[in-house]
Amino acid sequence: MSTTSLTTSLPVPAHAARLREALLAADFTADGLLELLGAPAYAALARSETVPALRATRGDSPLETLVRLFLLQGSVPGERAAAALPLKEALADGWIEEADGGIRATVDVRPYGGPEGEDWFIVSDLGCAVGGAGGIGRKDEGVVLGVGGASTTLAGITVRTPVASALDLGTGSGIQALHASQHATLVTATDLNPRALDFTRLTLALSGAREAELLQGSLFEPVDGDTYDLIVSNPPFVISPGARLTYRDGGMGGDDLCRTLVQEAGERLNDGGYAQFLANWQHVEGEEWQDRLRSWVPRGCDAWIVQREVQDITQYAELWLRDSGDHREDPRRYTELYEAWLDEFEARGTKAVGFGWITLRKNAAVASGAVEPSIVLEEWPHPVEQPLGDAVRAHFERRDYLRTRDDAALLAEHFVLAPEVVQEQVGLPGAEDPEHVVLRQNRGMRRATRVDHVGAGFAGVCDGSLSAGRILDAIGQLTGEDPVLLRDRTPQAIRLLVEEGFLLPVGEGGGA
């Protein structure tokens, strides 16, 4: 099936403030929806299953009307719409239209809770609030999606320090620009699809956020030589045979779009700035994925790359064929498309596809050659606790700390145990001593690491009052071990505990 182009005009934000007031007055918010629908129906709605929500909105309250109108895309009587909305303005601006003897929405308006409890609204094409096992099933060229798992993942891992300038590259419906507007003085949002820029304008206006600079174009082309303190992108990273769908297919061969985006980001960052992306990458025969990704890191940048998931090529092809609804159509066409995906992977020697997060930080000391870049690549499929922005920033701060201290300097430092760390002892029931001890984080990346009796004892007494060397001397006296040997072999373990966030250095002011 060929794609079709969307030609319908979009709303204008002339009276967005009045519409926002009406939505809030009706409690058309994330919390209001949860209270009205109940947890099961609310969760079903996030999966694009509408039957439970239809059953929960049989009344005629303004909130029920708005749910039927904007989330369920049903037609409502004019008098009910007038009771819930500034009807004249909403019709004039194009948010709704008269149809089938009633009123229906022209766009999807979805409540979204901000990180500090803000009541925001994400505006997207009808039927494209991402969710459901079968994907969105749309092939319209230029379709703009709402909020999906990838969007919220990127928003959660983004470093949220105040900055002068932020760039949302490939903005879509504008969720990343909306988040950035809370801590960036100037936000620039770009997209190859002009409809996406219009939707971003609507999302910002209806959410009561400041306007952003909106520029059309591919990758970094629209921003000329400008540089930024923060760059975020949830790009069209799907590795596919061709570029059928703008919202997901990059249009370059293999993972070239993600590679190009990462490699070009270094020149667009100010010193100390972060660039954070979601990406797919190929696992190619005869090549380690870590080596492939390491070659993407631009000069002058530190990097932290986390592979969250790996799919074999058949799983990957099936996932994205379902996303566009191809599995529900002509079986022969589905087979042809499936074959095309596998042919593409075979030609490139691709055996699997990885998905994960890429974070770059521009570092003047690395750019000048004063220090070696810190490039960390790891596989972490385990659960994490969002938001992770502070954890990402702390990762780079710890790497800075460690690469400027040799073992002797490390032993002179003072540390405290991170507040979320607990100790687990593993062994046979009734045994006098555990087989091993595990330190586990209950927040952030939720890491766990095994330690020996010295490491457990060391971590347990780290309260910032004694230097690491003094603690090891005391452990040596208690256990009868040679303190000199302890000082010689323990710094590597301390370094690992600091690197992974189990131990926090105590600053000059006494804080960790």
XYZ file of C-alpha atoms in Angstrom:
512
model
C 0.000 0.000 0.000
C 1.341 3.431 -0.839
C 1.393 6.197 1.675
C -0.958 9.148 1.481
C -0.239 12.761 2.330
C -2.153 14.675 4.966
C -3.681 17.794 3.499
C -6.087 18.945 6.209
C -5.327 22.295 7.767
C -4.390 22.407 11.429
C -5.764 24.584 14.222
C -4.259 27.959 14.996
C -3.367 28.950 18.582
C -5.090 32.354 18.530
C -7.346 31.516 21.494
C -5.250 28.728 23.032
C -5.240 30.468 26.411
C -9.044 30.439 26.592
C -9.193 26.814 25.514
C -6.600 25.923 28.142
C -8.667 27.635 30.834
C -11.704 25.578 29.822
C -9.764 22.306 29.838
C -8.377 23.011 33.298
C -11.772 24.145 34.619
C -13.201 20.771 33.563
C -10.249 18.982 35.220
C -9.169 17.616 31.830
C -5.767 16.758 33.286
C -3.752 13.598 33.864
C -4.985 13.427 37.471
C -8.552 14.257 36.467
C -8.597 11.485 33.882
C -7.292 8.952 36.380
C -10.004 9.881 38.852
C -12.772 9.784 36.234
C -11.767 6.631 34.384
C -10.160 4.600 37.148
C -6.777 2.914 36.866
C -7.765 0.015 34.539
C -9.528 2.218 31.957
C -6.804 4.861 32.205
C -4.129 2.243 31.543
C -6.174 0.800 28.672
C -6.428 4.251 27.103
C -2.622 4.500 27.157
C -2.631 1.276 25.102
C -5.130 2.846 22.656
C -7.897 0.563 23.925
C -10.986 2.745 24.147
C -13.858 0.489 25.247
C -13.265 0.880 29.032
C -13.062 4.673 28.639
C -16.281 4.721 26.590
C -18.051 2.865 29.377
C -16.696 5.315 31.964
C -17.886 8.433 30.078
C -21.594 7.800 29.648
C -22.527 10.929 31.570
C -22.749 14.515 30.352
C -20.216 16.333 32.543
C -17.741 18.677 30.791
C -14.893 16.282 31.583
C -16.707 13.309 30.061
C -17.499 15.411 27.009
C -13.865 16.381 26.547
C -12.710 12.777 26.890
C -15.224 11.676 24.267
C -14.224 14.551 22.006
C -10.428 14.681 22.154
C -9.332 11.260 23.386
C -11.980 8.944 21.959
C -12.530 11.047 18.820
C -16.279 10.702 18.974
C -18.962 13.155 17.928
C -20.751 14.995 20.763
C -23.903 17.147 20.670
C -23.322 20.856 20.155
C -24.889 21.823 23.491
C -22.546 19.477 25.360
C -19.532 20.870 23.519
C -20.666 24.422 24.323
C -20.856 23.521 28.028
C -17.269 22.251 28.005
C -15.493 24.610 25.585
C -15.459 28.189 24.325
C -17.322 26.841 21.297
C -17.107 29.870 19.005
C -13.362 30.304 19.425
C -12.604 26.573 19.249
C -14.533 26.315 15.969
C -12.954 29.460 14.526
C -9.430 28.312 15.401
C -10.040 24.829 14.013
C -9.671 22.667 17.148
C -13.123 21.224 16.476
C -15.537 21.099 13.556
C -19.218 20.504 12.895
C -19.887 17.024 11.531
C -22.564 14.320 11.642
C -24.986 16.680 13.324
C -22.629 17.295 16.213
C -19.115 18.431 17.078
C -15.929 16.429 16.643
C -12.243 17.110 17.236
C -9.797 17.751 14.417
C -6.725 16.843 16.495
C -5.842 14.658 19.461
C -5.366 16.684 22.648
C -3.921 14.574 25.439
C -3.295 15.707 29.043
C 0.299 15.206 30.149
C 1.716 15.788 33.616
C 4.952 17.793 33.790
C 7.846 16.936 36.135
C 6.771 19.501 38.725
C 3.087 18.729 38.459
C 2.444 21.045 35.509
C -0.758 20.462 33.555
C 0.365 20.198 29.936
C -1.323 19.080 26.730
C 0.272 17.239 23.806
C -1.404 17.860 20.454
C -1.051 15.318 17.632
C -2.876 13.841 14.666
C -6.094 11.960 15.370
C -5.505 8.319 16.187
C -1.783 8.868 16.709
C -1.423 9.000 20.465
C 1.068 6.140 20.409
C 0.034 2.875 22.033
C -1.364 -0.564 21.502
C 0.259 -3.837 20.536
C -0.600 -3.302 16.898
C 1.027 0.108 16.504
C -0.747 3.145 15.099
C -1.580 1.518 11.782
C -1.197 4.804 9.859
C 0.724 5.245 6.607
C -0.022 8.905 5.998
C 3.058 10.772 4.862
C 3.699 13.534 7.382
C 1.602 12.093 10.214
C 2.605 13.482 13.628
C 2.497 11.173 16.632
C 1.691 11.958 20.230
C 3.532 10.775 23.317
C 4.967 7.267 23.297
C 7.344 5.314 25.466
C 10.354 6.586 23.542
C 9.279 10.214 24.084
C 8.906 9.824 27.834
C 12.146 7.840 28.078
C 14.129 10.639 26.446
C 12.394 13.266 28.575
C 13.292 11.265 31.687
C 17.003 10.817 30.935
C 17.586 14.424 29.861
C 19.810 16.558 32.101
C 17.623 19.383 33.442
C 20.090 22.034 34.567
C 19.266 25.670 33.660
C 20.775 26.541 30.271
C 20.776 29.472 27.880
C 19.919 27.493 24.756
C 18.372 24.128 23.899
C 17.732 22.393 20.574
C 14.987 19.808 20.046
C 15.954 18.148 16.778
C 13.062 16.300 15.115
C 10.519 17.790 17.486
C 7.397 15.868 16.372
C 4.507 16.978 18.572
C 6.848 19.045 20.745
C 7.142 17.139 24.006
C 10.929 17.619 24.298
C 10.648 21.317 23.457
C 7.932 21.614 26.103
C 10.194 20.110 28.767
C 13.137 22.251 27.655
C 11.040 25.421 27.919
C 11.094 25.008 31.704
C 14.872 25.343 32.057
C 16.219 26.865 28.822
C 16.096 30.578 28.046
C 15.835 29.940 24.295
C 14.382 26.764 22.800
C 14.800 25.916 19.125
C 12.759 23.087 17.626
C 13.379 21.655 14.162
C 11.727 19.046 11.980
C 11.787 17.955 8.364
C 7.982 17.766 8.497
C 6.366 21.250 8.540
C 3.227 19.777 10.159
C 5.345 18.774 13.158
C 6.366 22.396 13.679
C 2.706 23.433 13.611
C 1.855 20.770 16.173
C 4.738 21.878 18.393
C 3.401 25.423 18.288
C -0.010 24.130 19.381
C 1.446 21.956 22.157
C 3.419 24.866 23.606
C 0.518 27.309 23.361
C -2.069 24.973 24.880
C 0.355 24.053 27.686
C 0.934 27.709 28.587
C 4.640 27.489 27.719
C 6.832 30.087 26.058
C 7.078 30.072 22.282
C 10.034 28.331 20.655
C 12.028 29.128 17.552
C 10.641 26.711 14.924
C 12.805 25.792 11.929
C 12.157 23.350 9.094
C 14.888 21.066 7.775
C 16.821 17.833 8.177
C 19.270 17.137 11.010
C 21.403 20.221 11.761
C 20.786 21.974 8.430
C 18.229 24.525 9.741
C 20.440 25.884 12.536
C 23.451 26.932 10.404
C 26.447 27.222 12.722
C 24.581 27.826 15.972
C 25.685 26.004 19.108
C 23.679 24.932 22.143
C 23.976 23.983 25.796
C 21.528 21.098 25.327
C 20.581 19.054 22.278
C 17.888 16.372 22.482
C 16.517 14.170 19.744
C 14.157 11.239 19.408
C 14.986 10.824 15.716
C 13.348 8.601 13.094
C 15.815 5.864 14.007
C 14.105 2.808 12.510
C 16.449 0.809 10.270
C 14.287 -0.042 7.274
C 14.442 -0.750 3.538
C 13.458 2.711 2.329
C 11.721 5.645 3.985
C 7.983 4.999 3.818
C 7.085 6.832 7.020
C 8.652 10.171 7.924
C 7.930 9.838 11.632
C 10.035 6.681 12.029
C 12.209 5.904 8.956
C 15.386 7.928 8.657
C 15.784 7.645 4.921
C 19.474 6.768 5.152
C 20.999 3.323 4.800
C 21.215 1.156 7.922
C 21.962 3.169 11.052
C 23.591 6.029 9.135
C 21.074 8.607 10.327
C 21.805 7.951 13.995
C 25.550 7.851 13.317
C 25.433 11.150 11.428
C 23.359 12.795 14.128
C 25.783 11.758 16.874
C 28.933 12.597 14.930
C 27.713 16.072 13.948
C 26.437 16.944 17.424
C 29.928 17.562 18.808
C 30.401 20.721 16.730
C 26.981 22.011 17.804
C 27.605 21.847 21.563
C 28.932 24.573 23.812
C 31.577 23.534 26.336
C 29.937 21.546 29.122
C 26.800 21.034 27.033
C 24.947 17.753 26.663
C 23.524 16.027 23.587
C 21.112 13.193 24.338
C 19.548 10.831 21.820
C 17.577 7.651 21.463
C 18.981 5.460 18.708
C 19.036 2.105 16.946
C 22.268 0.511 15.797
C 23.191 -2.534 13.804
C 24.891 -5.601 15.229
C 27.038 -6.648 12.282
C 28.787 -9.970 11.709
C 32.444 -9.790 12.740
C 32.083 -6.490 14.632
C 31.437 -5.735 18.303
C 28.599 -3.280 18.775
C 30.718 -1.379 21.288
C 33.396 -0.749 18.649
C 30.763 0.452 16.212
C 29.290 2.933 18.675
C 32.675 4.077 19.948
C 33.536 5.189 16.421
C 30.469 7.467 16.429
C 31.644 9.599 19.373
C 32.803 12.997 18.076
C 36.139 14.554 18.998
C 36.120 16.658 22.151
C 33.264 14.782 23.803
C 32.830 12.338 26.641
C 30.102 9.745 26.080
C 27.859 7.351 27.959
C 26.067 4.841 25.740
C 23.581 2.385 27.225
C 22.172 -0.505 25.205
C 18.740 -1.247 26.639
C 17.466 -3.911 24.254
C 18.579 -6.154 21.393
C 16.225 -7.760 18.868
C 17.084 -10.276 16.198
C 16.262 -9.137 12.685
C 12.999 -11.102 12.476
C 11.652 -9.603 15.722
C 12.695 -6.158 14.576
C 11.021 -6.439 11.165
C 7.803 -7.774 12.705
C 7.700 -4.973 15.280
C 7.757 -2.211 12.693
C 5.517 -3.965 10.195
C 2.924 -4.142 12.978
C 3.556 -0.501 13.827
C 2.293 0.544 10.402
C -0.529 -2.023 10.357
C 0.925 -4.063 7.504
C 0.111 -7.302 9.324
C -3.606 -6.542 9.002
C -3.612 -6.158 5.224
C -2.885 -8.258 2.123
C -0.841 -11.305 3.252
C 1.135 -11.281 0.008
C 2.059 -7.624 0.469
C 3.056 -8.331 4.069
C 5.306 -11.168 2.876
C 6.909 -8.908 0.264
C 7.640 -6.224 2.848
C 8.983 -8.760 5.348
C 11.285 -10.180 2.643
C 12.499 -6.675 1.816
C 13.499 -6.056 5.453
C 15.382 -9.345 5.652
C 17.073 -8.703 2.290
C 18.245 -5.320 3.566
C 19.680 -6.813 6.746
C 21.342 -9.673 4.867
C 23.002 -7.250 2.442
C 24.453 -5.302 5.369
C 25.521 -8.336 7.371
C 23.165 -7.310 10.161
C 22.291 -10.059 12.642
C 20.453 -7.976 15.251
C 19.488 -4.398 16.125
C 20.264 -2.641 19.395
C 18.261 0.151 21.002
C 19.414 2.515 23.677
C 20.474 5.917 24.922
C 23.417 7.997 23.780
C 24.627 10.944 25.859
C 27.497 13.205 24.807
C 29.088 15.938 26.893
C 31.352 18.531 25.321
C 34.569 18.773 27.344
C 37.177 21.479 26.656
C 39.875 19.462 28.438
C 39.204 16.524 26.114
C 39.121 18.784 23.049
C 42.515 20.256 23.959
C 44.058 16.845 24.611
C 44.673 17.603 28.291
C 42.748 14.469 29.312
C 41.574 11.344 27.529
C 37.869 11.177 26.687
C 35.647 9.123 28.964
C 33.664 6.775 26.722
C 31.539 4.272 28.614
C 29.484 1.672 26.742
C 27.389 -0.813 28.646
C 24.479 -3.172 28.257
C 21.777 -2.538 30.857
C 18.437 -4.272 30.134
C 17.377 -4.122 33.789
C 14.658 -1.862 35.266
C 15.625 1.713 36.113
C 13.843 4.475 37.993
C 12.992 7.552 35.966
C 13.693 10.432 35.867
C 17.417 9.795 35.343
C 18.604 13.278 34.374
C 20.401 13.824 37.678
C 21.956 10.351 37.446
C 23.259 11.120 33.956
C 24.838 14.366 35.113
C 26.329 12.642 38.164
C 27.837 9.920 35.950
C 29.951 12.485 34.099
C 30.854 14.329 37.296
C 32.145 11.082 38.821
C 34.174 10.331 35.699
C 35.753 13.797 35.955
C 36.540 13.178 39.592
C 38.157 9.771 39.065
C 40.371 10.602 36.100
C 42.072 13.392 38.023
C 42.990 11.182 41.003
C 45.517 8.381 41.162
C 45.356 5.657 43.811
C 47.288 7.669 46.396
C 44.959 10.661 45.976
C 41.939 8.384 46.195
C 43.069 6.982 49.556
C 43.350 10.512 50.914
C 39.731 11.290 50.014
C 36.649 11.066 52.241
C 33.492 9.261 51.092
C 29.924 8.633 52.179
C 27.669 5.757 51.218
C 24.939 6.884 48.788
C 21.637 7.158 50.681
C 19.709 4.706 48.482
C 22.211 1.834 48.864
C 21.317 -1.274 50.871
C 23.365 -4.358 51.678
C 22.242 -7.918 50.976
C 23.968 -11.003 52.354
C 23.681 -14.157 50.265
C 24.389 -17.602 51.651
C 22.909 -20.881 52.847
C 20.317 -20.695 55.643
C 21.961 -21.064 59.043
C 25.487 -20.495 57.744
C 27.689 -18.458 60.067
C 29.088 -16.303 57.261
C 27.494 -15.238 53.943
C 28.861 -16.601 50.686
C 29.002 -13.074 49.329
C 27.693 -9.563 49.974
C 25.800 -7.448 47.447
C 25.411 -3.674 47.521
C 22.234 -2.599 45.740
C 20.874 0.794 44.679
C 17.163 1.366 45.100
C 17.019 4.412 42.819
C 18.385 5.608 39.505
C 20.087 2.862 37.510
C 19.408 0.378 40.336
C 22.808 -1.207 40.039
C 24.030 -4.088 42.182
C 27.624 -5.135 42.783
C 29.308 -7.926 44.728
C 31.915 -6.960 47.304
C 34.220 -8.933 49.561
C 34.327 -8.551 53.332
C 36.763 -5.630 53.066
C 34.586 -3.823 50.523
C 31.458 -4.373 52.609
C 33.160 -3.184 55.780
C 34.653 -0.190 53.999
C 31.320 0.904 52.484
C 29.506 0.400 55.756
C 31.658 2.852 57.722
C 31.982 5.549 55.054
C 30.330 8.537 56.715
C 32.788 11.199 55.560
C 34.667 11.492 58.834
C 37.747 9.400 57.937
C 39.838 9.203 54.801
C 39.743 6.001 52.760
C 43.297 5.194 53.819
C 42.502 5.579 57.513
C 39.479 3.278 57.147
C 41.609 0.603 55.468
C 44.186 0.852 58.250
C 41.442 0.272 60.809
C 40.068 -2.703 58.834
C 43.573 -4.153 58.697
C 43.928 -3.924 62.463
C 40.532 -5.580 63.024
C 41.076 -8.428 60.543
C 44.782 -8.949 61.012
C 45.499 -8.161 57.352
C 48.573 -6.199 56.307
C 47.451 -2.526 55.973
C 50.079 -1.938 53.290
C 48.642 -4.752 51.158
C 45.127 -3.468 51.770
C 46.126 0.013 50.593
C 47.697 -1.544 47.538
C 44.809 -3.745 46.370
C 41.683 -1.852 47.481
C 41.781 1.408 45.428
C 40.530 -0.427 42.338
C 37.436 -1.595 44.243
C 36.906 1.909 45.671
C 37.208 3.362 42.184
C 34.497 1.009 40.904
C 32.168 1.846 43.804
C 32.602 5.564 43.108
C 32.238 5.100 39.344
C 28.906 3.323 39.735
C 27.565 5.720 42.367
C 27.678 3.553 45.487
C 30.163 5.888 47.180
C 30.014 9.683 46.955
C 33.085 11.887 47.434
C 32.794 14.461 50.220
C 33.475 17.971 48.932
C 35.442 20.689 50.650
C 32.265 21.995 52.226
C 31.491 18.619 53.745
C 28.745 17.698 51.285
C 28.681 14.629 49.059
